[in-house]
Tab-separated table of N, CA and C in Angstrom:
chain	number	residue	atom	x	y	z
A	1	MET	N	-23.203	6.647	3.914
A	1	MET	CA	-22.037	6.339	3.974
A	1	MET	C	-21.662	4.940	3.118
A	2	ASN	N	-20.775	4.920	2.316
A	2	ASN	CA	-20.697	3.689	1.559
A	2	ASN	C	-19.223	2.991	1.902
A	3	ARG	N	-19.015	2.391	2.874
A	3	ARG	CA	-17.721	1.930	3.369
A	3	ARG	C	-17.732	0.396	3.651
A	4	VAL	N	-16.833	-0.289	3.140
A	4	VAL	CA	-16.856	-1.930	3.320
A	4	VAL	C	-15.388	-2.152	4.055
A	5	ILE	N	-15.532	-3.247	4.860
A	5	ILE	CA	-14.429	-3.915	5.440
A	5	ILE	C	-14.677	-5.383	5.535
A	6	LEU	N	-13.604	-6.109	4.852
A	6	LEU	CA	-13.585	-7.671	4.609
A	6	LEU	C	-12.362	-7.959	4.950
A	7	MET	N	-12.352	-9.490	5.327
A	7	MET	CA	-11.180	-10.260	5.595
A	7	MET	C	-11.648	-11.605	4.830
A	8	GLY	N	-10.785	-12.157	4.061
A	8	GLY	CA	-10.896	-13.320	3.552
A	8	GLY	C	-9.811	-13.827	2.606
A	9	ARG	N	-9.712	-14.794	2.006
A	9	ARG	CA	-8.760	-15.525	1.073
A	9	ARG	C	-9.051	-15.239	-0.313
A	10	LEU	N	-7.969	-15.018	-0.997
A	10	LEU	CA	-7.962	-14.881	-2.537
A	10	LEU	C	-8.517	-16.272	-3.255
A	11	THR	N	-9.522	-16.618	-3.947
A	11	THR	CA	-9.835	-17.752	-4.487
A	11	THR	C	-9.052	-18.041	-5.526
A	12	ARG	N	-8.248	-17.198	-6.197
A	12	ARG	CA	-7.323	-17.412	-7.153
A	12	ARG	C	-6.241	-16.076	-7.386
A	13	ASP	N	-5.255	-16.626	-8.102
A	13	ASP	CA	-4.517	-15.294	-8.151
A	13	ASP	C	-5.214	-13.945	-8.784
A	14	PRO	N	-4.686	-12.866	-8.527
A	14	PRO	CA	-5.571	-11.667	-9.220
A	14	PRO	C	-5.157	-11.559	-10.773
A	15	ASP	N	-6.270	-10.907	-11.332
A	15	ASP	CA	-6.274	-10.874	-12.726
A	15	ASP	C	-5.889	-9.449	-13.074
A	16	ILE	N	-4.523	-9.241	-13.601
A	16	ILE	CA	-4.100	-7.983	-13.726
A	16	ILE	C	-3.907	-7.714	-15.245
A	17	ARG	N	-4.462	-6.309	-15.469
A	17	ARG	CA	-4.894	-5.730	-16.603
A	17	ARG	C	-4.175	-4.729	-16.801
A	18	TYR	N	-3.872	-3.737	-17.906
A	18	TYR	CA	-3.541	-2.397	-18.012
A	18	TYR	C	-4.368	-1.418	-18.993
A	19	SER	N	-4.684	-0.450	-18.495
A	19	SER	CA	-5.653	0.603	-19.369
A	19	SER	C	-4.896	0.869	-20.666
A	20	GLN	N	-5.724	0.918	-21.633
A	20	GLN	CA	-5.164	1.202	-22.680
A	20	GLN	C	-4.766	2.884	-23.058
A	21	SER	N	-5.228	3.628	-21.957
A	21	SER	CA	-4.981	4.961	-22.309
A	21	SER	C	-3.437	5.211	-21.969
A	22	GLY	N	-3.114	6.531	-22.335
A	22	GLY	CA	-1.710	6.889	-22.101
A	22	GLY	C	-0.986	6.571	-20.644
A	23	ASP	N	-1.630	6.285	-19.780
A	23	ASP	CA	-0.801	6.280	-18.456
A	23	ASP	C	-0.734	4.819	-18.004
A	24	ASN	N	-1.325	3.748	-18.882
A	24	ASN	CA	-1.171	2.480	-18.424
A	24	ASN	C	-1.023	2.174	-17.275
A	25	MET	N	-2.412	2.262	-16.697
A	25	MET	CA	-2.676	2.218	-15.248
A	25	MET	C	-3.028	0.712	-14.919
A	26	ALA	N	-2.544	0.219	-13.851
A	26	ALA	CA	-2.783	-1.139	-13.616
A	26	ALA	C	-4.243	-1.625	-13.053
A	27	ILE	N	-4.758	-2.571	-13.323
A	27	ILE	CA	-6.314	-2.689	-12.801
A	27	ILE	C	-6.161	-4.111	-12.356
A	28	ALA	N	-6.509	-4.401	-10.947
A	28	ALA	CA	-6.466	-5.938	-10.528
A	28	ALA	C	-7.963	-6.147	-10.017
A	29	ARG	N	-8.257	-7.511	-10.405
A	29	ARG	CA	-9.889	-8.021	-10.137
A	29	ARG	C	-9.296	-9.213	-9.317
A	30	PHE	N	-9.800	-9.519	-8.393
A	30	PHE	CA	-9.945	-10.883	-7.906
A	30	PHE	C	-11.096	-10.980	-6.754
A	31	THR	N	-11.305	-12.393	-6.259
A	31	THR	CA	-12.506	-12.759	-5.558
A	31	THR	C	-11.997	-13.135	-4.297
A	32	LEU	N	-12.572	-12.720	-2.990
A	32	LEU	CA	-12.276	-12.946	-1.927
A	32	LEU	C	-13.379	-13.881	-1.184
A	33	ALA	N	-13.006	-14.801	-0.730
A	33	ALA	CA	-13.698	-15.863	0.111
A	33	ALA	C	-13.755	-15.388	1.408
A	34	VAL	N	-14.998	-14.984	1.939
A	34	VAL	CA	-15.383	-14.417	3.014
A	34	VAL	C	-16.111	-15.308	3.994
A	35	ASP	N	-15.444	-15.694	4.944
A	35	ASP	CA	-16.355	-16.706	6.040
A	35	ASP	C	-17.755	-15.991	6.707
A	36	ARG	N	-18.555	-16.632	6.702
A	36	ARG	CA	-19.970	-16.346	7.169
A	36	ARG	C	-20.265	-17.362	8.209
A	37	ARG	N	-20.976	-16.973	9.272
A	37	ARG	CA	-20.927	-17.980	10.173
A	37	ARG	C	-22.444	-18.054	10.485
A	38	GLY	N	-23.241	-18.819	10.582
A	38	GLY	CA	-24.841	-18.855	10.875
A	38	GLY	C	-25.287	-20.291	11.275
A	39	ARG	N	-26.372	-20.395	11.545
A	39	ARG	CA	-27.132	-21.713	11.971
A	39	ARG	C	-27.651	-22.255	10.622
A	40	ARG	N	-27.784	-23.365	10.352
A	40	ARG	CA	-28.517	-24.016	9.488
A	40	ARG	C	-29.742	-24.795	9.757
A	41	ASP	N	-30.447	-25.802	9.025
A	41	ASP	CA	-31.446	-26.159	9.526
A	41	ASP	C	-31.275	-26.982	10.540
A	42	GLY	N	-30.087	-28.015	11.005
A	42	GLY	CA	-30.132	-28.566	11.809
A	42	GLY	C	-29.584	-27.999	13.032
A	43	GLY	N	-29.533	-26.685	13.064
A	43	GLY	CA	-29.112	-26.042	14.283
A	43	GLY	C	-27.620	-26.167	14.425
A	44	ASN	N	-26.928	-26.883	13.882
A	44	ASN	CA	-25.379	-26.931	14.074
A	44	ASN	C	-24.655	-25.548	13.504
A	45	ASP	N	-23.625	-25.272	14.138
A	45	ASP	CA	-23.126	-24.030	13.651
A	45	ASP	C	-22.110	-24.674	12.427
A	46	GLN	N	-22.364	-24.006	11.121
A	46	GLN	CA	-21.654	-24.350	9.953
A	46	GLN	C	-20.891	-23.211	9.331
A	47	GLN	N	-19.899	-23.352	8.878
A	47	GLN	CA	-19.129	-22.209	8.330
A	47	GLN	C	-19.227	-22.253	6.880
A	48	THR	N	-20.012	-21.143	6.067
A	48	THR	CA	-20.011	-20.980	5.034
A	48	THR	C	-19.247	-19.709	4.389
A	49	ALA	N	-19.116	-19.404	3.058
A	49	ALA	CA	-18.452	-18.102	2.518
A	49	ALA	C	-19.119	-17.754	1.417
A	50	ASP	N	-18.933	-16.122	1.724
A	50	ASP	CA	-19.576	-15.231	0.527
A	50	ASP	C	-17.991	-15.083	-0.383
A	51	PHE	N	-18.331	-15.238	-1.740
A	51	PHE	CA	-17.424	-14.972	-2.644
A	51	PHE	C	-17.557	-13.254	-3.068
A	52	ILE	N	-16.731	-12.720	-2.854
A	52	ILE	CA	-16.861	-11.163	-3.278
A	52	ILE	C	-16.005	-10.790	-4.203
A	53	GLY	N	-16.504	-9.870	-5.350
A	53	GLY	CA	-15.762	-9.468	-6.102
A	53	GLY	C	-15.155	-8.228	-5.864
A	54	CYS	N	-13.504	-8.102	-5.984
A	54	CYS	CA	-12.667	-6.743	-5.694
A	54	CYS	C	-12.260	-6.475	-6.786
A	55	VAL	N	-12.151	-4.979	-7.029
A	55	VAL	CA	-11.140	-4.232	-7.969
A	55	VAL	C	-10.232	-3.318	-7.223
A	56	CYS	N	-8.969	-3.252	-7.746
A	56	CYS	CA	-8.319	-2.038	-7.438
A	56	CYS	C	-7.607	-1.619	-8.504
A	57	PHE	N	-6.941	-0.311	-8.303
A	57	PHE	CA	-6.341	0.161	-9.491
A	57	PHE	C	-4.764	1.225	-8.987
A	58	GLY	N	-4.205	1.251	-10.023
A	58	GLY	CA	-2.751	1.962	-9.612
A	58	GLY	C	-2.015	1.073	-8.957
A	59	ARG	N	-1.482	1.945	-7.684
A	59	ARG	CA	-0.434	1.219	-6.973
A	59	ARG	C	-1.147	0.223	-6.225
A	60	GLN	N	-2.392	0.142	-5.796
A	60	GLN	CA	-2.712	-0.983	-5.181
A	60	GLN	C	-2.928	-2.264	-6.185
A	61	ALA	N	-3.144	-1.928	-7.412
A	61	ALA	CA	-3.316	-3.267	-8.292
A	61	ALA	C	-1.924	-3.784	-8.585
A	62	GLU	N	-0.752	-2.774	-8.594
A	62	GLU	CA	0.467	-3.148	-8.533
A	62	GLU	C	1.023	-4.106	-7.363
A	63	PHE	N	0.431	-3.774	-6.358
A	63	PHE	CA	0.994	-4.232	-4.862
A	63	PHE	C	0.187	-5.707	-5.039
A	64	ALA	N	-0.869	-6.030	-5.576
A	64	ALA	CA	-1.882	-7.080	-5.864
A	64	ALA	C	-1.006	-8.067	-6.682
A	65	GLU	N	-0.547	-7.334	-7.750
A	65	GLU	CA	0.079	-8.143	-8.787
A	65	GLU	C	1.636	-8.752	-8.158
A	66	LYS	N	2.044	-8.258	-7.373
A	66	LYS	CA	3.535	-8.401	-6.576
A	66	LYS	C	3.167	-9.551	-5.635
A	67	TYR	N	2.196	-9.239	-4.625
A	67	TYR	CA	2.122	-9.723	-3.389
A	67	TYR	C	1.045	-10.986	-3.346
A	68	LEU	N	0.091	-10.720	-4.131
A	68	LEU	CA	-1.113	-11.646	-3.861
A	68	LEU	C	-1.208	-12.885	-4.443
A	69	ARG	N	-1.374	-13.955	-3.883
A	69	ARG	CA	-1.654	-15.367	-4.477
A	69	ARG	C	-2.727	-16.023	-4.208
A	70	GLN	N	-3.125	-16.935	-4.694
A	70	GLN	CA	-4.280	-17.724	-4.447
A	70	GLN	C	-4.125	-18.108	-2.825
A	71	GLY	N	-4.999	-18.054	-1.998
A	71	GLY	CA	-5.232	-18.477	-0.445
A	71	GLY	C	-4.588	-17.578	0.332
A	72	THR	N	-4.067	-16.353	-0.155
A	72	THR	CA	-3.434	-15.270	0.785
A	72	THR	C	-4.638	-14.655	1.530
A	73	LYS	N	-4.478	-14.731	2.825
A	73	LYS	CA	-5.547	-13.917	3.562
A	73	LYS	C	-5.046	-12.345	3.764
A	74	ILE	N	-6.216	-11.982	3.387
A	74	ILE	CA	-6.086	-10.499	3.538
A	74	ILE	C	-7.432	-9.540	3.896
A	75	ALA	N	-7.095	-8.245	4.616
A	75	ALA	CA	-8.026	-7.268	5.032
A	75	ALA	C	-8.077	-6.485	4.171
A	76	VAL	N	-9.338	-6.015	3.803
A	76	VAL	CA	-9.626	-4.874	2.661
A	76	VAL	C	-10.452	-3.783	3.166
A	77	THR	N	-10.248	-2.688	2.633
A	77	THR	CA	-11.403	-1.423	2.926
A	77	THR	C	-11.339	-0.903	1.704
A	78	GLY	N	-12.774	-0.346	1.219
A	78	GLY	CA	-13.432	0.186	0.067
A	78	GLY	C	-14.563	0.387	0.188
A	79	ARG	N	-15.327	0.434	-1.244
A	79	ARG	CA	-16.695	0.827	-1.285
A	79	ARG	C	-17.485	-0.044	-2.348
A	80	ILE	N	-18.399	-0.065	-2.028
A	80	ILE	CA	-19.391	-0.879	-3.039
A	80	ILE	C	-19.898	0.057	-4.195
A	81	GLN	N	-19.540	-0.606	-5.549
A	81	GLN	CA	-20.047	0.204	-6.982
A	81	GLN	C	-20.667	-1.004	-7.511
A	82	THR	N	-22.035	-0.561	-7.971
A	82	THR	CA	-22.945	-1.357	-8.853
A	82	THR	C	-22.791	-0.632	-10.239
A	83	GLY	N	-22.932	-1.805	-11.175
A	83	GLY	CA	-22.584	-1.074	-12.847
A	83	GLY	C	-23.796	-2.072	-13.479
A	84	SER	N	-23.617	-1.967	-14.876
A	84	SER	CA	-24.196	-2.738	-15.601
A	84	SER	C	-23.560	-2.651	-17.160
A	85	TYR	N	-23.614	-3.854	-17.819
A	85	TYR	CA	-23.567	-3.632	-19.424
A	85	TYR	C	-24.093	-4.742	-20.019
A	86	THR	N	-24.098	-4.709	-21.349
A	86	THR	CA	-25.026	-5.441	-22.174
A	86	THR	C	-23.845	-6.364	-22.613
A	87	ASN	N	-24.159	-7.990	-22.743
A	87	ASN	CA	-23.339	-8.850	-23.023
A	87	ASN	C	-23.165	-9.319	-24.247
A	88	LYS	N	-22.478	-10.309	-25.112
A	88	LYS	CA	-22.580	-10.284	-26.675
A	88	LYS	C	-24.279	-10.994	-27.032
A	89	ASP	N	-24.819	-11.444	-25.925
A	89	ASP	CA	-26.115	-11.937	-26.472
A	89	ASP	C	-27.321	-11.083	-26.357
A	90	GLY	N	-26.656	-9.776	-25.993
A	90	GLY	CA	-27.843	-8.800	-25.769
A	90	GLY	C	-28.280	-8.629	-24.389
A	91	GLN	N	-28.025	-9.477	-23.494
A	91	GLN	CA	-28.784	-9.232	-22.319
A	91	GLN	C	-27.901	-8.344	-21.465
A	92	LYS	N	-28.849	-7.713	-20.603
A	92	LYS	CA	-28.186	-6.699	-19.439
A	92	LYS	C	-27.551	-7.665	-18.091
A	93	VAL	N	-26.356	-7.328	-18.062
A	93	VAL	CA	-26.033	-8.042	-16.906
A	93	VAL	C	-25.278	-6.924	-15.989
A	94	TYR	N	-25.906	-7.083	-14.577
A	94	TYR	CA	-25.706	-6.100	-13.498
A	94	TYR	C	-24.542	-6.596	-12.649
A	95	THR	N	-23.763	-5.788	-12.442
A	95	THR	CA	-22.286	-6.104	-11.448
A	95	THR	C	-22.389	-5.296	-10.294
A	96	THR	N	-21.783	-6.055	-9.175
A	96	THR	CA	-21.600	-5.546	-7.836
A	96	THR	C	-20.029	-5.562	-7.400
A	97	ASP	N	-19.261	-4.836	-7.373
A	97	ASP	CA	-17.985	-4.990	-6.874
A	97	ASP	C	-17.459	-4.088	-5.966
A	98	VAL	N	-16.542	-4.442	-4.950
A	98	VAL	CA	-15.590	-3.668	-4.041
A	98	VAL	C	-14.661	-3.125	-4.549
A	99	VAL	N	-14.854	-1.503	-4.542
A	99	VAL	CA	-13.516	-0.796	-5.084
A	99	VAL	C	-12.727	-0.483	-3.961
A	100	LEU	N	-11.363	-1.185	-3.915
A	100	LEU	CA	-10.528	-1.122	-2.726
A	100	LEU	C	-9.786	0.285	-2.780
A	101	ASP	N	-9.934	0.732	-1.485
A	101	ASP	CA	-8.619	1.908	-1.195
A	101	ASP	C	-7.579	1.313	-0.583
A	102	ASP	N	-7.588	-0.089	0.329
A	102	ASP	CA	-6.301	-0.390	1.160
A	102	ASP	C	-6.627	-1.680	1.184
A	103	ILE	N	-5.380	-2.626	1.025
A	103	ILE	CA	-5.152	-4.002	1.056
A	103	ILE	C	-4.141	-4.152	2.182
A	104	GLU	N	-4.395	-5.022	3.171
A	104	GLU	CA	-3.307	-5.498	4.059
A	104	GLU	C	-3.327	-6.936	4.305
A	105	PHE	N	-2.004	-7.499	4.604
A	105	PHE	CA	-2.020	-8.862	5.092
A	105	PHE	C	-2.704	-9.129	6.187
A	106	ALA	N	-3.311	-10.046	6.404
A	106	ALA	CA	-3.999	-10.610	7.641
A	106	ALA	C	-3.490	-11.745	8.257
A	107	GLU	N	-2.465	-12.340	7.600
A	107	GLU	CA	-1.466	-13.196	8.714
A	107	GLU	C	-0.089	-13.273	7.999
A	108	SER	N	0.739	-13.993	8.560
A	108	SER	CA	2.069	-13.915	8.065
A	108	SER	C	2.377	-14.841	7.119
A	109	LYS	N	3.623	-14.676	6.375
A	109	LYS	CA	4.031	-15.424	5.261
A	109	LYS	C	4.013	-17.039	5.730
A	110	ASN	N	4.662	-17.012	6.869
A	110	ASN	CA	4.991	-18.397	7.355
A	110	ASN	C	3.798	-19.361	7.674
A	111	SER	N	2.619	-18.555	8.177
A	111	SER	CA	1.298	-19.379	8.235
A	111	SER	C	0.502	-19.675	6.924
A	112	GLN	N	1.176	-18.881	5.770
A	112	GLN	CA	0.475	-19.152	4.355
A	112	GLN	C	1.136	-20.347	3.997
A	113	GLY	N	2.337	-20.923	4.590
A	113	GLY	CA	2.958	-21.850	3.845
A	113	GLY	C	4.120	-21.256	2.873
A	114	GLY	N	4.372	-20.126	2.686
A	114	GLY	CA	5.325	-19.265	2.066
A	114	GLY	C	5.407	-19.552	0.533
A	115	ASP	N	5.819	-18.436	0.011
A	115	ASP	CA	5.931	-18.728	-1.548
A	115	ASP	C	7.116	-17.725	-2.008
A	116	SER	N	7.412	-17.403	-3.225
A	116	SER	CA	8.443	-16.563	-3.474
A	116	SER	C	8.145	-15.018	-3.937
A	117	THR	N	7.299	-14.686	-3.212
A	117	THR	CA	6.730	-13.288	-3.645
A	117	THR	C	7.875	-12.280	-3.002
A	118	GLY	N	8.754	-12.607	-2.354
A	118	GLY	CA	9.576	-11.483	-1.689
A	118	GLY	C	9.125	-10.644	-0.378
A	119	TYR	N	7.780	-11.106	-0.115
A	119	TYR	CA	7.482	-10.433	1.063
A	119	TYR	C	7.701	-11.453	2.370
A	120	SER	N	8.333	-10.794	3.438
A	120	SER	CA	8.948	-11.635	4.418
A	120	SER	C	8.352	-10.768	5.757
A	121	TYR	N	7.800	-11.766	6.581
A	121	TYR	CA	7.127	-11.253	7.749
A	121	TYR	C	7.387	-12.595	8.861
A	122	SER	N	7.856	-12.260	9.894
A	122	SER	CA	8.116	-13.349	10.954
A	122	SER	C	7.162	-13.066	12.200
A	123	ALA	N	6.062	-13.677	12.354
A	123	ALA	CA	5.209	-13.581	13.443
A	123	ALA	C	6.012	-13.794	14.830
A	124	PRO	N	6.115	-12.838	15.931
A	124	PRO	CA	6.782	-13.492	17.035
A	124	PRO	C	6.354	-14.466	17.919
A	125	ALA	N	7.364	-15.299	18.180
A	125	ALA	CA	6.817	-16.388	18.789
A	125	ALA	C	5.899	-16.449	20.033
A	126	ARG	N	4.866	-17.271	19.856
A	126	ARG	CA	4.087	-17.489	20.924
A	126	ARG	C	4.275	-18.205	22.278
A	127	PRO	N	4.540	-17.820	23.368
A	127	PRO	CA	4.477	-18.594	24.710
A	127	PRO	C	3.329	-19.911	24.493
A	128	GLU	N	3.822	-20.934	25.209
A	128	GLU	CA	3.131	-22.087	25.286
A	128	GLU	C	1.919	-21.774	26.178
A	129	PRO	N	0.890	-22.143	26.110
A	129	PRO	CA	-0.396	-22.238	27.190
A	129	PRO	C	-0.066	-23.133	28.271
A	130	SER	N	-0.707	-22.788	29.460
A	130	SER	CA	-0.229	-23.668	30.548
A	130	SER	C	-0.774	-24.993	30.225
A	131	ALA	N	-0.266	-25.865	31.243
A	131	ALA	CA	-0.669	-27.267	30.818
A	131	ALA	C	-2.108	-27.658	31.636
A	132	ALA	N	-2.837	-26.607	32.243
A	132	ALA	CA	-4.000	-26.598	32.559
A	132	ALA	C	-4.911	-26.384	31.237
A	133	GLY	N	-4.620	-26.029	30.538
A	133	GLY	CA	-5.441	-26.077	29.173
A	133	GLY	C	-6.464	-24.994	29.156
A	134	ASP	N	-6.225	-23.914	30.191
A	134	ASP	CA	-7.026	-22.776	30.273
A	134	ASP	C	-6.922	-21.694	29.196
A	135	GLY	N	-5.917	-21.424	28.378
A	135	GLY	CA	-5.755	-20.549	27.304
A	135	GLY	C	-4.897	-19.552	28.031
A	136	PHE	N	-4.542	-19.422	29.424
A	136	PHE	CA	-3.735	-18.452	29.802
A	136	PHE	C	-2.168	-18.996	29.717
A	137	MET	N	-1.386	-17.913	29.539
A	137	MET	CA	0.056	-18.446	29.717
A	137	MET	C	0.754	-18.321	31.158
A	138	ASN	N	1.553	-19.333	31.273
A	138	ASN	CA	2.262	-19.342	32.528
A	138	ASN	C	3.012	-18.066	32.947
A	139	ILE	N	3.066	-17.149	33.552
A	139	ILE	CA	3.962	-16.335	34.127
A	139	ILE	C	5.152	-16.846	34.950
A	140	PRO	N	6.316	-16.487	34.379
A	140	PRO	CA	7.573	-17.036	34.978
A	140	PRO	C	7.888	-16.420	36.153
A	141	ASP	N	8.301	-17.124	37.142
A	141	ASP	CA	8.662	-16.534	38.618
A	141	ASP	C	9.621	-15.276	38.628
A	142	GLY	N	9.288	-14.371	39.353
A	142	GLY	CA	10.586	-13.180	39.078
A	142	GLY	C	10.065	-11.983	38.473
A	143	ILE	N	9.041	-12.131	37.777
A	143	ILE	CA	8.730	-10.827	36.845
A	143	ILE	C	7.498	-10.198	37.542
A	144	ASP	N	6.986	-10.595	38.628
A	144	ASP	CA	5.675	-9.819	39.127
A	144	ASP	C	5.792	-8.371	38.997
A	145	GLU	N	6.912	-7.573	39.446
A	145	GLU	CA	7.123	-6.284	39.477
A	145	GLU	C	7.148	-5.631	38.328
A	146	GLU	N	7.327	-6.417	37.142
A	146	GLU	CA	7.423	-5.857	35.847
A	146	GLU	C	6.113	-5.841	35.239
A	147	LEU	N	4.741	-6.521	35.697
A	147	LEU	CA	3.548	-6.490	35.202
A	147	LEU	C	2.925	-5.294	35.666
A	148	PRO	N	1.978	-4.640	34.530
A	148	PRO	CA	1.422	-3.433	34.784
A	148	PRO	C	0.220	-3.282	35.839
A	149	PHE	N	-0.094	-4.356	36.357
A	149	PHE	CA	-0.950	-4.914	37.185
A	149	PHE	C	-0.498	-5.649	38.213
A	150	ASN	N	-1.314	-5.481	39.596
A	150	ASN	CA	-0.842	-6.667	40.609
A	150	ASN	C	-2.201	-6.993	41.352
């Protein structure tokens, strides 16, 4: 089975081209910076990134052209495809891309800093954590009977 799921940020705006055939199909190429966590020589947790080439066609490419910009955090699914070609110098170049089936936003427009893409989504307001700093929300008095557990 050849299935890939990635979440990362675009390193730059997608490169959009249109096929020369009669259907003028859109083709979008971009690179995702996908975080990788691991231990380095010093034993400290450091975050690094893999830069993974992605390509999509048709409606997905039109979506990428309209809504995706450098820094946008997205989640994608697709398949790995390898290939090769001979460059101008006569050298064989091997390629590996993720051919995308699906693209989804992984954060709201507000947390991206906003831009003029026309995409708008407001995340619901989050309650403040308790003063104890334990990461749990304080439950207001009087709603105990509305909770699904006691």
